[in-house]
Amino acid sequence: VVVAVVPAKGIFRSLDRGATWADISEGLKSLGGTKDFRQLVFSPSQPDALLLLNGYGIITTQDGGATWEAVSLITPPKSTKIYVVAVSPTNGDEITYGTANQLYRTVNGGQTWSFRQKMPFNAQPSALAIDPTNPSVFYLGSRVVESK
């Protein structure tokens, strides 16, 4: 399976190594239709599950893109910019996301969230990964945003 995200166009999936492509972003229209794609995350423990980070928030599919639904977040949709999202390599219901200054975590697919960590610096998060051998270890990358 190959999945391609094309900014402002859509999300496309190929089941034949790129010979043909299907647009799997049609179901996003009911969720605000935003094509402000920021990050697409695969769930290692669930082969057909994807998480999409976009201008709306975090949207998920459990069936390879046939249907999409919004993940209930601790921050309301479109209320704050979410910069990064990661899924536990061992449990697709464990999701962590980062805003400008905080990390939030759920262990039940978004039913409840906890404040994970306040950022120890004043920089914009740019990458978040969870250690595949120890899911309690997070790696966070950032970039300095210069104000003009």
mmCIF file of N, CA and C in Angstrom:
data_model
loop_
_atom_site.group_PDB
_atom_site.id
_atom_site.type_symbol
_atom_site.label_atom_id
_atom_site.label_comp_id
_atom_site.label_asym_id
_atom_site.label_seq_id
_atom_site.Cartn_x
_atom_site.Cartn_y
_atom_site.Cartn_z
ATOM 1 N N VAL A 1 0.846 -1.175 0.000
ATOM 2 C CA VAL A 1 0.000 0.000 0.000
ATOM 3 C C VAL A 1 0.894 1.241 0.000
ATOM 4 N N VAL A 2 0.596 2.184 -0.883
ATOM 5 C CA VAL A 2 1.306 3.456 -0.943
ATOM 6 C C VAL A 2 0.261 4.557 -0.752
ATOM 7 N N VAL A 3 0.559 5.504 0.146
ATOM 8 C CA VAL A 3 -0.335 6.625 0.381
ATOM 9 C C VAL A 3 0.427 7.906 0.099
ATOM 10 N N ALA A 4 -0.183 8.789 -0.681
ATOM 11 C CA ALA A 4 0.449 10.072 -1.016
ATOM 12 C C ALA A 4 -0.473 11.209 -0.605
ATOM 13 N N VAL A 5 0.094 12.189 0.082
ATOM 14 C CA VAL A 5 -0.636 13.387 0.475
ATOM 15 C C VAL A 5 -0.178 14.503 -0.448
ATOM 16 N N VAL A 6 -1.121 15.100 -1.157
ATOM 17 C CA VAL A 6 -0.810 16.190 -2.078
ATOM 18 C C VAL A 6 -1.479 17.452 -1.530
ATOM 19 N N PRO A 7 -0.664 18.402 -1.017
ATOM 20 C CA PRO A 7 -1.240 19.609 -0.412
ATOM 21 C C PRO A 7 -2.254 20.292 -1.331
ATOM 22 N N ALA A 8 -3.371 20.686 -0.751
ATOM 23 C CA ALA A 8 -4.472 21.382 -1.416
ATOM 24 C C ALA A 8 -5.190 20.522 -2.468
ATOM 25 N N LYS A 9 -4.781 19.265 -2.636
ATOM 26 C CA LYS A 9 -5.427 18.393 -3.627
ATOM 27 C C LYS A 9 -6.161 17.226 -2.990
ATOM 28 N N GLY A 10 -5.469 16.468 -2.134
ATOM 29 C CA GLY A 10 -6.116 15.315 -1.523
ATOM 30 C C GLY A 10 -5.131 14.279 -1.027
ATOM 31 N N ILE A 11 -5.697 13.147 -0.601
ATOM 32 C CA ILE A 11 -4.915 12.003 -0.148
ATOM 33 C C ILE A 11 -5.245 10.855 -1.089
ATOM 34 N N PHE A 12 -4.212 10.229 -1.599
ATOM 35 C CA PHE A 12 -4.395 9.201 -2.606
ATOM 36 C C PHE A 12 -3.732 7.906 -2.154
ATOM 37 N N ARG A 13 -4.388 6.764 -2.463
ATOM 38 C CA ARG A 13 -3.879 5.456 -2.063
ATOM 39 C C ARG A 13 -3.756 4.558 -3.281
ATOM 40 N N SER A 14 -2.662 3.827 -3.316
ATOM 41 C CA SER A 14 -2.435 2.847 -4.377
ATOM 42 C C SER A 14 -2.263 1.481 -3.743
ATOM 43 N N LEU A 15 -2.948 0.501 -4.287
ATOM 44 C CA LEU A 15 -2.820 -0.882 -3.818
ATOM 45 C C LEU A 15 -1.946 -1.709 -4.739
ATOM 46 N N ASP A 16 -1.447 -1.071 -5.823
ATOM 47 C CA ASP A 16 -0.643 -1.788 -6.811
ATOM 48 C C ASP A 16 0.696 -1.095 -7.082
ATOM 49 N N ARG A 17 1.299 -0.588 -6.037
ATOM 50 C CA ARG A 17 2.619 0.063 -6.065
ATOM 51 C C ARG A 17 2.678 1.269 -6.994
ATOM 52 N N GLY A 18 1.567 1.979 -7.101
ATOM 53 C CA GLY A 18 1.553 3.226 -7.851
ATOM 54 C C GLY A 18 1.048 3.153 -9.277
ATOM 55 N N ALA A 19 0.629 1.996 -9.727
ATOM 56 C CA ALA A 19 0.099 1.886 -11.094
ATOM 57 C C ALA A 19 -1.234 2.626 -11.213
ATOM 58 N N THR A 20 -2.080 2.514 -10.177
ATOM 59 C CA THR A 20 -3.349 3.246 -10.143
ATOM 60 C C THR A 20 -3.507 3.877 -8.767
ATOM 61 N N TRP A 21 -4.280 4.966 -8.724
ATOM 62 C CA TRP A 21 -4.465 5.710 -7.473
ATOM 63 C C TRP A 21 -5.946 5.980 -7.240
ATOM 64 N N ALA A 22 -6.357 5.932 -5.974
ATOM 65 C CA ALA A 22 -7.729 6.265 -5.588
ATOM 66 C C ALA A 22 -7.681 7.435 -4.606
ATOM 67 N N ASP A 23 -8.554 8.399 -4.799
ATOM 68 C CA ASP A 23 -8.651 9.537 -3.886
ATOM 69 C C ASP A 23 -9.407 9.079 -2.646
ATOM 70 N N ILE A 24 -8.737 9.087 -1.489
ATOM 71 C CA ILE A 24 -9.378 8.651 -0.246
ATOM 72 C C ILE A 24 -9.731 9.834 0.644
ATOM 73 N N SER A 25 -9.709 11.043 0.099
ATOM 74 C CA SER A 25 -9.992 12.226 0.907
ATOM 75 C C SER A 25 -11.424 12.726 0.768
ATOM 76 N N GLU A 26 -12.249 12.033 0.025
ATOM 77 C CA GLU A 26 -13.638 12.450 -0.180
ATOM 78 C C GLU A 26 -14.382 12.587 1.148
ATOM 79 N N GLY A 27 -14.157 11.655 2.065
ATOM 80 C CA GLY A 27 -14.838 11.669 3.361
ATOM 81 C C GLY A 27 -14.438 12.823 4.267
ATOM 82 N N LEU A 28 -13.398 13.562 3.908
ATOM 83 C CA LEU A 28 -12.974 14.702 4.723
ATOM 84 C C LEU A 28 -13.896 15.904 4.559
ATOM 85 N N LYS A 29 -14.670 15.935 3.498
ATOM 86 C CA LYS A 29 -15.553 17.081 3.245
ATOM 87 C C LYS A 29 -16.558 17.293 4.372
ATOM 88 N N SER A 30 -17.025 16.212 4.981
ATOM 89 C CA SER A 30 -17.992 16.345 6.070
ATOM 90 C C SER A 30 -17.342 16.863 7.353
ATOM 91 N N LEU A 31 -16.021 16.906 7.385
ATOM 92 C CA LEU A 31 -15.290 17.378 8.561
ATOM 93 C C LEU A 31 -14.663 18.734 8.297
ATOM 94 N N GLY A 32 -15.355 19.561 7.581
ATOM 95 C CA GLY A 32 -14.834 20.889 7.275
ATOM 96 C C GLY A 32 -14.161 20.948 5.920
ATOM 97 N N GLY A 33 -13.851 19.776 5.352
ATOM 98 C CA GLY A 33 -13.289 19.736 4.012
ATOM 99 C C GLY A 33 -11.909 20.342 3.875
ATOM 100 N N THR A 34 -11.272 20.676 4.977
ATOM 101 C CA THR A 34 -9.985 21.333 4.872
ATOM 102 C C THR A 34 -8.935 20.434 4.234
ATOM 103 N N LYS A 35 -8.173 21.014 3.335
ATOM 104 C CA LYS A 35 -7.064 20.289 2.713
ATOM 105 C C LYS A 35 -5.737 20.905 3.129
ATOM 106 N N ASP A 36 -5.746 21.487 4.335
ATOM 107 C CA ASP A 36 -4.540 22.032 4.935
ATOM 108 C C ASP A 36 -3.830 20.879 5.646
ATOM 109 N N PHE A 37 -3.260 19.968 4.847
ATOM 110 C CA PHE A 37 -2.633 18.773 5.396
ATOM 111 C C PHE A 37 -1.290 19.131 6.026
ATOM 112 N N ARG A 38 -1.065 18.660 7.242
ATOM 113 C CA ARG A 38 0.188 18.941 7.934
ATOM 114 C C ARG A 38 1.006 17.682 8.172
ATOM 115 N N GLN A 39 0.327 16.569 8.466
ATOM 116 C CA GLN A 39 1.054 15.339 8.761
ATOM 117 C C GLN A 39 0.120 14.153 8.605
ATOM 118 N N LEU A 40 0.633 13.059 8.066
ATOM 119 C CA LEU A 40 -0.111 11.812 7.968
ATOM 120 C C LEU A 40 0.681 10.758 8.734
ATOM 121 N N VAL A 41 0.026 10.076 9.658
ATOM 122 C CA VAL A 41 0.700 9.108 10.515
ATOM 123 C C VAL A 41 0.047 7.742 10.339
ATOM 124 N N PHE A 42 0.865 6.735 10.158
ATOM 125 C CA PHE A 42 0.399 5.361 10.080
ATOM 126 C C PHE A 42 0.432 4.758 11.471
ATOM 127 N N SER A 43 -0.512 3.891 11.751
ATOM 128 C CA SER A 43 -0.532 3.194 13.033
ATOM 129 C C SER A 43 0.131 1.836 12.834
ATOM 130 N N PRO A 44 1.324 1.633 13.393
ATOM 131 C CA PRO A 44 2.029 0.367 13.192
ATOM 132 C C PRO A 44 1.254 -0.860 13.665
ATOM 133 N N SER A 45 0.392 -0.693 14.663
ATOM 134 C CA SER A 45 -0.343 -1.839 15.195
ATOM 135 C C SER A 45 -1.674 -2.090 14.480
ATOM 136 N N GLN A 46 -2.084 -1.161 13.601
ATOM 137 C CA GLN A 46 -3.342 -1.299 12.868
ATOM 138 C C GLN A 46 -3.099 -0.932 11.402
ATOM 139 N N PRO A 47 -2.926 -1.903 10.519
ATOM 140 C CA PRO A 47 -2.497 -1.641 9.147
ATOM 141 C C PRO A 47 -3.393 -0.703 8.323
ATOM 142 N N ASP A 48 -4.699 -0.672 8.566
ATOM 143 C CA ASP A 48 -5.595 0.187 7.790
ATOM 144 C C ASP A 48 -5.883 1.523 8.459
ATOM 145 N N ALA A 49 -5.239 1.773 9.602
ATOM 146 C CA ALA A 49 -5.502 3.002 10.357
ATOM 147 C C ALA A 49 -4.511 4.099 9.983
ATOM 148 N N LEU A 50 -5.045 5.305 9.780
ATOM 149 C CA LEU A 50 -4.238 6.490 9.502
ATOM 150 C C LEU A 50 -4.754 7.626 10.374
ATOM 151 N N LEU A 51 -3.850 8.501 10.782
ATOM 152 C CA LEU A 51 -4.227 9.743 11.461
ATOM 153 C C LEU A 51 -3.763 10.882 10.579
ATOM 154 N N LEU A 52 -4.637 11.833 10.353
ATOM 155 C CA LEU A 52 -4.328 13.003 9.546
ATOM 156 C C LEU A 52 -4.379 14.233 10.436
ATOM 157 N N LEU A 53 -3.296 14.965 10.449
ATOM 158 C CA LEU A 53 -3.250 16.244 11.151
ATOM 159 C C LEU A 53 -3.463 17.318 10.100
ATOM 160 N N ASN A 54 -4.516 18.125 10.298
ATOM 161 C CA ASN A 54 -4.787 19.204 9.342
ATOM 162 C C ASN A 54 -5.323 20.423 10.082
ATOM 163 N N GLY A 55 -5.789 21.406 9.332
ATOM 164 C CA GLY A 55 -6.267 22.644 9.925
ATOM 165 C C GLY A 55 -7.477 22.469 10.822
ATOM 166 N N TYR A 56 -8.185 21.367 10.694
ATOM 167 C CA TYR A 56 -9.349 21.083 11.539
ATOM 168 C C TYR A 56 -8.902 20.559 12.895
ATOM 169 N N GLY A 57 -7.944 19.650 12.892
ATOM 170 C CA GLY A 57 -7.482 18.978 14.105
ATOM 171 C C GLY A 57 -6.842 17.664 13.729
ATOM 172 N N ILE A 58 -7.279 16.595 14.372
ATOM 173 C CA ILE A 58 -6.790 15.252 14.045
ATOM 174 C C ILE A 58 -7.975 14.432 13.585
ATOM 175 N N ILE A 59 -7.808 13.826 12.433
ATOM 176 C CA ILE A 59 -8.867 13.033 11.813
ATOM 177 C C ILE A 59 -8.313 11.631 11.594
ATOM 178 N N THR A 60 -9.135 10.617 11.786
ATOM 179 C CA THR A 60 -8.655 9.246 11.672
ATOM 180 C C THR A 60 -9.535 8.410 10.747
ATOM 181 N N THR A 61 -8.926 7.401 10.176
ATOM 182 C CA THR A 61 -9.644 6.375 9.440
ATOM 183 C C THR A 61 -9.149 5.030 9.952
ATOM 184 N N GLN A 62 -10.052 4.106 10.091
ATOM 185 C CA GLN A 62 -9.694 2.748 10.518
ATOM 186 C C GLN A 62 -9.810 1.762 9.365
ATOM 187 N N ASP A 63 -10.243 2.264 8.200
ATOM 188 C CA ASP A 63 -10.506 1.384 7.062
ATOM 189 C C ASP A 63 -9.780 1.828 5.791
ATOM 190 N N GLY A 64 -8.586 2.368 5.948
ATOM 191 C CA GLY A 64 -7.772 2.733 4.793
ATOM 192 C C GLY A 64 -8.249 3.958 4.040
ATOM 193 N N GLY A 65 -9.129 4.755 4.639
ATOM 194 C CA GLY A 65 -9.585 5.989 4.000
ATOM 195 C C GLY A 65 -10.994 5.946 3.442
ATOM 196 N N ALA A 66 -11.680 4.819 3.586
ATOM 197 C CA ALA A 66 -13.062 4.740 3.097
ATOM 198 C C ALA A 66 -13.950 5.694 3.894
ATOM 199 N N THR A 67 -13.731 5.751 5.204
ATOM 200 C CA THR A 67 -14.470 6.681 6.059
ATOM 201 C C THR A 67 -13.485 7.385 6.989
ATOM 202 N N TRP A 68 -13.829 8.608 7.384
ATOM 203 C CA TRP A 68 -12.991 9.414 8.276
ATOM 204 C C TRP A 68 -13.851 9.956 9.411
ATOM 205 N N GLU A 69 -13.243 10.141 10.579
ATOM 206 C CA GLU A 69 -13.954 10.788 11.680
ATOM 207 C C GLU A 69 -12.959 11.607 12.500
ATOM 208 N N ALA A 70 -13.468 12.660 13.093
ATOM 209 C CA ALA A 70 -12.627 13.529 13.915
ATOM 210 C C ALA A 70 -12.311 12.838 15.232
ATOM 211 N N VAL A 71 -11.081 12.997 15.677
ATOM 212 C CA VAL A 71 -10.687 12.516 17.004
ATOM 213 C C VAL A 71 -11.071 13.611 17.989
ATOM 214 N N SER A 72 -11.763 13.232 19.036
ATOM 215 C CA SER A 72 -12.141 14.196 20.067
ATOM 216 C C SER A 72 -10.878 14.616 20.810
ATOM 217 N N LEU A 73 -10.600 15.927 20.823
ATOM 218 C CA LEU A 73 -9.375 16.454 21.428
ATOM 219 C C LEU A 73 -9.671 17.245 22.693
ATOM 220 N N ILE A 74 -8.651 17.465 23.489
ATOM 221 C CA ILE A 74 -8.778 18.304 24.676
ATOM 222 C C ILE A 74 -8.885 19.780 24.250
ATOM 223 N N THR A 75 -8.310 20.108 23.105
ATOM 224 C CA THR A 75 -8.431 21.453 22.533
ATOM 225 C C THR A 75 -9.493 21.384 21.440
ATOM 226 N N PRO A 76 -10.499 22.255 21.456
ATOM 227 C CA PRO A 76 -11.570 22.199 20.448
ATOM 228 C C PRO A 76 -11.030 22.357 19.022
ATOM 229 N N PRO A 77 -11.698 21.749 18.027
ATOM 230 C CA PRO A 77 -11.259 21.862 16.640
ATOM 231 C C PRO A 77 -11.059 23.318 16.215
ATOM 232 N N LYS A 78 -9.998 23.551 15.490
ATOM 233 C CA LYS A 78 -9.634 24.849 14.919
ATOM 234 C C LYS A 78 -9.312 25.914 15.972
ATOM 235 N N SER A 79 -9.216 25.531 17.274
ATOM 236 C CA SER A 79 -8.991 26.533 18.318
ATOM 237 C C SER A 79 -7.512 26.809 18.568
ATOM 238 N N THR A 80 -6.669 25.849 18.280
ATOM 239 C CA THR A 80 -5.232 26.022 18.454
ATOM 240 C C THR A 80 -4.515 25.229 17.377
ATOM 241 N N LYS A 81 -3.351 25.672 17.001
ATOM 242 C CA LYS A 81 -2.607 24.969 15.956
ATOM 243 C C LYS A 81 -1.893 23.776 16.574
ATOM 244 N N ILE A 82 -2.128 22.623 15.992
ATOM 245 C CA ILE A 82 -1.453 21.401 16.403
ATOM 246 C C ILE A 82 -0.311 21.198 15.415
ATOM 247 N N TYR A 83 0.892 21.054 15.943
ATOM 248 C CA TYR A 83 2.071 20.959 15.086
ATOM 249 C C TYR A 83 2.519 19.538 14.813
ATOM 250 N N VAL A 84 2.350 18.640 15.792
ATOM 251 C CA VAL A 84 2.847 17.275 15.643
ATOM 252 C C VAL A 84 1.882 16.277 16.264
ATOM 253 N N VAL A 85 1.921 15.058 15.738
ATOM 254 C CA VAL A 85 1.117 13.968 16.292
ATOM 255 C C VAL A 85 1.905 12.678 16.101
ATOM 256 N N ALA A 86 1.760 11.760 17.067
ATOM 257 C CA ALA A 86 2.419 10.457 16.971
ATOM 258 C C ALA A 86 1.508 9.396 17.577
ATOM 259 N N VAL A 87 1.651 8.175 17.076
ATOM 260 C CA VAL A 87 0.873 7.035 17.555
ATOM 261 C C VAL A 87 1.842 6.011 18.137
ATOM 262 N N SER A 88 1.458 5.413 19.246
ATOM 263 C CA SER A 88 2.290 4.377 19.851
ATOM 264 C C SER A 88 2.499 3.241 18.857
ATOM 265 N N PRO A 89 3.708 2.723 18.782
ATOM 266 C CA PRO A 89 3.963 1.609 17.863
ATOM 267 C C PRO A 89 3.301 0.302 18.288
ATOM 268 N N THR A 90 2.857 0.223 19.539
ATOM 269 C CA THR A 90 2.258 -1.018 20.031
ATOM 270 C C THR A 90 0.760 -0.939 20.277
ATOM 271 N N ASN A 91 0.191 0.291 20.301
ATOM 272 C CA ASN A 91 -1.237 0.449 20.594
ATOM 273 C C ASN A 91 -1.758 1.677 19.847
ATOM 274 N N GLY A 92 -2.566 1.467 18.834
ATOM 275 C CA GLY A 92 -3.093 2.556 18.018
ATOM 276 C C GLY A 92 -4.003 3.514 18.765
ATOM 277 N N ASP A 93 -4.467 3.143 19.945
ATOM 278 C CA ASP A 93 -5.306 4.036 20.746
ATOM 279 C C ASP A 93 -4.492 5.030 21.575
ATOM 280 N N GLU A 94 -3.167 4.835 21.634
ATOM 281 C CA GLU A 94 -2.295 5.753 22.359
ATOM 282 C C GLU A 94 -1.767 6.801 21.379
ATOM 283 N N ILE A 95 -2.288 8.015 21.520
ATOM 284 C CA ILE A 95 -1.961 9.110 20.606
ATOM 285 C C ILE A 95 -1.435 10.275 21.424
ATOM 286 N N THR A 96 -0.403 10.926 20.934
ATOM 287 C CA THR A 96 0.138 12.123 21.569
ATOM 288 C C THR A 96 0.181 13.220 20.526
ATOM 289 N N TYR A 97 -0.228 14.430 20.908
ATOM 290 C CA TYR A 97 -0.108 15.563 19.992
ATOM 291 C C TYR A 97 0.487 16.758 20.705
ATOM 292 N N GLY A 98 1.099 17.633 19.911
ATOM 293 C CA GLY A 98 1.770 18.799 20.478
ATOM 294 C C GLY A 98 1.306 20.089 19.859
ATOM 295 N N THR A 99 1.042 21.067 20.748
ATOM 296 C CA THR A 99 0.721 22.429 20.315
ATOM 297 C C THR A 99 1.988 23.262 20.480
ATOM 298 N N ALA A 100 1.859 24.553 20.446
ATOM 299 C CA ALA A 100 3.033 25.421 20.539
ATOM 300 C C ALA A 100 3.800 25.240 21.840
ATOM 301 N N ASN A 101 3.121 24.849 22.913
ATOM 302 C CA ASN A 101 3.843 24.771 24.177
ATOM 303 C C ASN A 101 3.467 23.583 25.070
ATOM 304 N N GLN A 102 2.653 22.643 24.573
ATOM 305 C CA GLN A 102 2.246 21.519 25.413
ATOM 306 C C GLN A 102 2.093 20.244 24.603
ATOM 307 N N LEU A 103 2.244 19.113 25.301
ATOM 308 C CA LEU A 103 1.939 17.811 24.732
ATOM 309 C C LEU A 103 0.714 17.250 25.445
ATOM 310 N N TYR A 104 -0.155 16.584 24.685
ATOM 311 C CA TYR A 104 -1.344 15.945 25.247
ATOM 312 C C TYR A 104 -1.317 14.477 24.827
ATOM 313 N N ARG A 105 -1.875 13.604 25.695
ATOM 314 C CA ARG A 105 -1.824 12.177 25.417
ATOM 315 C C ARG A 105 -3.146 11.511 25.777
ATOM 316 N N THR A 106 -3.537 10.553 24.949
ATOM 317 C CA THR A 106 -4.685 9.703 25.228
ATOM 318 C C THR A 106 -4.237 8.255 25.136
ATOM 319 N N VAL A 107 -4.848 7.398 25.911
ATOM 320 C CA VAL A 107 -4.563 5.969 25.832
ATOM 321 C C VAL A 107 -5.795 5.193 25.367
ATOM 322 N N ASN A 108 -6.875 5.948 25.043
ATOM 323 C CA ASN A 108 -8.124 5.295 24.645
ATOM 324 C C ASN A 108 -8.711 5.895 23.367
ATOM 325 N N GLY A 109 -7.855 6.266 22.438
ATOM 326 C CA GLY A 109 -8.312 6.737 21.138
ATOM 327 C C GLY A 109 -8.959 8.111 21.133
ATOM 328 N N GLY A 110 -8.774 8.883 22.200
ATOM 329 C CA GLY A 110 -9.315 10.236 22.254
ATOM 330 C C GLY A 110 -10.526 10.402 23.153
ATOM 331 N N GLN A 111 -10.953 9.345 23.819
ATOM 332 C CA GLN A 111 -12.089 9.475 24.731
ATOM 333 C C GLN A 111 -11.747 10.391 25.897
ATOM 334 N N THR A 112 -10.527 10.243 26.423
ATOM 335 C CA THR A 112 -10.038 11.140 27.474
ATOM 336 C C THR A 112 -8.590 11.508 27.157
ATOM 337 N N TRP A 113 -8.198 12.702 27.583
ATOM 338 C CA TRP A 113 -6.846 13.213 27.333
ATOM 339 C C TRP A 113 -6.226 13.669 28.632
ATOM 340 N N SER A 114 -4.919 13.589 28.691
ATOM 341 C CA SER A 114 -4.194 14.136 29.834
ATOM 342 C C SER A 114 -3.131 15.092 29.326
ATOM 343 N N PHE A 115 -2.830 16.070 30.155
ATOM 344 C CA PHE A 115 -1.748 16.997 29.876
ATOM 345 C C PHE A 115 -0.473 16.214 30.104
ATOM 346 N N ARG A 116 0.325 16.071 29.094
ATOM 347 C CA ARG A 116 1.512 15.223 29.186
ATOM 348 C C ARG A 116 2.721 16.007 29.687
ATOM 349 N N GLN A 117 3.000 17.115 29.046
ATOM 350 C CA GLN A 117 4.220 17.835 29.382
ATOM 351 C C GLN A 117 4.179 19.234 28.795
ATOM 352 N N LYS A 118 4.587 20.208 29.588
ATOM 353 C CA LYS A 118 4.776 21.554 29.064
ATOM 354 C C LYS A 118 6.151 21.581 28.424
ATOM 355 N N MET A 119 6.260 22.231 27.273
ATOM 356 C CA MET A 119 7.534 22.278 26.565
ATOM 357 C C MET A 119 8.573 23.019 27.406
ATOM 358 N N PRO A 120 9.794 22.501 27.455
ATOM 359 C CA PRO A 120 10.831 23.135 28.265
ATOM 360 C C PRO A 120 11.548 24.274 27.543
ATOM 361 N N PHE A 121 11.009 24.709 26.440
ATOM 362 C CA PHE A 121 11.667 25.735 25.642
ATOM 363 C C PHE A 121 10.615 26.522 24.885
ATOM 364 N N ASN A 122 11.026 27.596 24.278
ATOM 365 C CA ASN A 122 10.113 28.425 23.494
ATOM 366 C C ASN A 122 10.422 28.244 22.014
ATOM 367 N N ALA A 123 10.034 27.122 21.487
ATOM 368 C CA ALA A 123 10.275 26.810 20.082
ATOM 369 C C ALA A 123 9.106 25.978 19.564
ATOM 370 N N GLN A 124 8.875 26.052 18.288
ATOM 371 C CA GLN A 124 7.759 25.345 17.669
ATOM 372 C C GLN A 124 8.107 23.872 17.451
ATOM 373 N N PRO A 125 7.281 22.930 17.946
ATOM 374 C CA PRO A 125 7.562 21.516 17.695
ATOM 375 C C PRO A 125 7.463 21.213 16.201
ATOM 376 N N SER A 126 8.381 20.403 15.702
ATOM 377 C CA SER A 126 8.361 20.081 14.275
ATOM 378 C C SER A 126 8.349 18.580 14.012
ATOM 379 N N ALA A 127 8.664 17.770 15.010
ATOM 380 C CA ALA A 127 8.642 16.313 14.842
ATOM 381 C C ALA A 127 8.428 15.665 16.202
ATOM 382 N N LEU A 128 7.650 14.600 16.204
ATOM 383 C CA LEU A 128 7.385 13.842 17.423
ATOM 384 C C LEU A 128 7.411 12.362 17.069
ATOM 385 N N ALA A 129 8.169 11.587 17.836
ATOM 386 C CA ALA A 129 8.245 10.147 17.606
ATOM 387 C C ALA A 129 8.181 9.438 18.947
ATOM 388 N N ILE A 130 7.685 8.216 18.906
ATOM 389 C CA ILE A 130 7.611 7.383 20.100
ATOM 390 C C ILE A 130 8.550 6.206 19.886
ATOM 391 N N ASP A 131 9.364 5.931 20.862
ATOM 392 C CA ASP A 131 10.351 4.855 20.763
ATOM 393 C C ASP A 131 9.647 3.521 20.530
ATOM 394 N N PRO A 132 10.016 2.775 19.484
ATOM 395 C CA PRO A 132 9.327 1.519 19.189
ATOM 396 C C PRO A 132 9.593 0.409 20.205
ATOM 397 N N THR A 133 10.679 0.504 20.962
ATOM 398 C CA THR A 133 10.973 -0.533 21.951
ATOM 399 C C THR A 133 10.528 -0.149 23.358
ATOM 400 N N ASN A 134 10.277 1.163 23.574
ATOM 401 C CA ASN A 134 9.824 1.636 24.882
ATOM 402 C C ASN A 134 8.851 2.786 24.661
ATOM 403 N N PRO A 135 7.547 2.496 24.502
ATOM 404 C CA PRO A 135 6.558 3.526 24.165
ATOM 405 C C PRO A 135 6.388 4.644 25.194
ATOM 406 N N SER A 136 7.032 4.545 26.338
ATOM 407 C CA SER A 136 6.951 5.647 27.298
ATOM 408 C C SER A 136 8.026 6.708 27.028
ATOM 409 N N VAL A 137 8.880 6.473 26.016
ATOM 410 C CA VAL A 137 9.931 7.426 25.648
ATOM 411 C C VAL A 137 9.510 8.167 24.377
ATOM 412 N N PHE A 138 9.547 9.501 24.446
ATOM 413 C CA PHE A 138 9.176 10.352 23.326
ATOM 414 C C PHE A 138 10.396 11.109 22.831
ATOM 415 N N TYR A 139 10.433 11.363 21.531
ATOM 416 C CA TYR A 139 11.474 12.194 20.943
ATOM 417 C C TYR A 139 10.777 13.382 20.292
ATOM 418 N N LEU A 140 11.184 14.575 20.662
ATOM 419 C CA LEU A 140 10.550 15.787 20.160
ATOM 420 C C LEU A 140 11.599 16.671 19.505
ATOM 421 N N GLY A 141 11.352 17.033 18.267
ATOM 422 C CA GLY A 141 12.217 17.971 17.565
ATOM 423 C C GLY A 141 11.515 19.304 17.469
ATOM 424 N N SER A 142 12.295 20.362 17.388
ATOM 425 C CA SER A 142 11.681 21.696 17.296
ATOM 426 C C SER A 142 12.518 22.588 16.402
ATOM 427 N N ARG A 143 11.908 23.702 16.066
ATOM 428 C CA ARG A 143 12.645 24.719 15.328
ATOM 429 C C ARG A 143 12.341 26.063 15.982
ATOM 430 N N VAL A 144 13.334 26.890 15.962
ATOM 431 C CA VAL A 144 13.181 28.202 16.564
ATOM 432 C C VAL A 144 12.426 29.100 15.606
ATOM 433 N N VAL A 145 11.423 29.773 16.112
ATOM 434 C CA VAL A 145 10.633 30.687 15.305
ATOM 435 C C VAL A 145 11.049 32.105 15.690
ATOM 436 N N GLU A 146 11.666 32.795 14.755
ATOM 437 C CA GLU A 146 12.115 34.151 15.018
ATOM 438 C C GLU A 146 10.992 35.135 14.791
ATOM 439 N N SER A 147 10.761 36.003 15.753
ATOM 440 C CA SER A 147 9.732 37.019 15.576
ATOM 441 C C SER A 147 10.357 38.246 14.929
ATOM 442 N N LYS A 148 9.614 38.828 14.020
ATOM 443 C CA LYS A 148 10.126 39.994 13.284
ATOM 444 C C LYS A 148 9.367 41.229 13.644
#
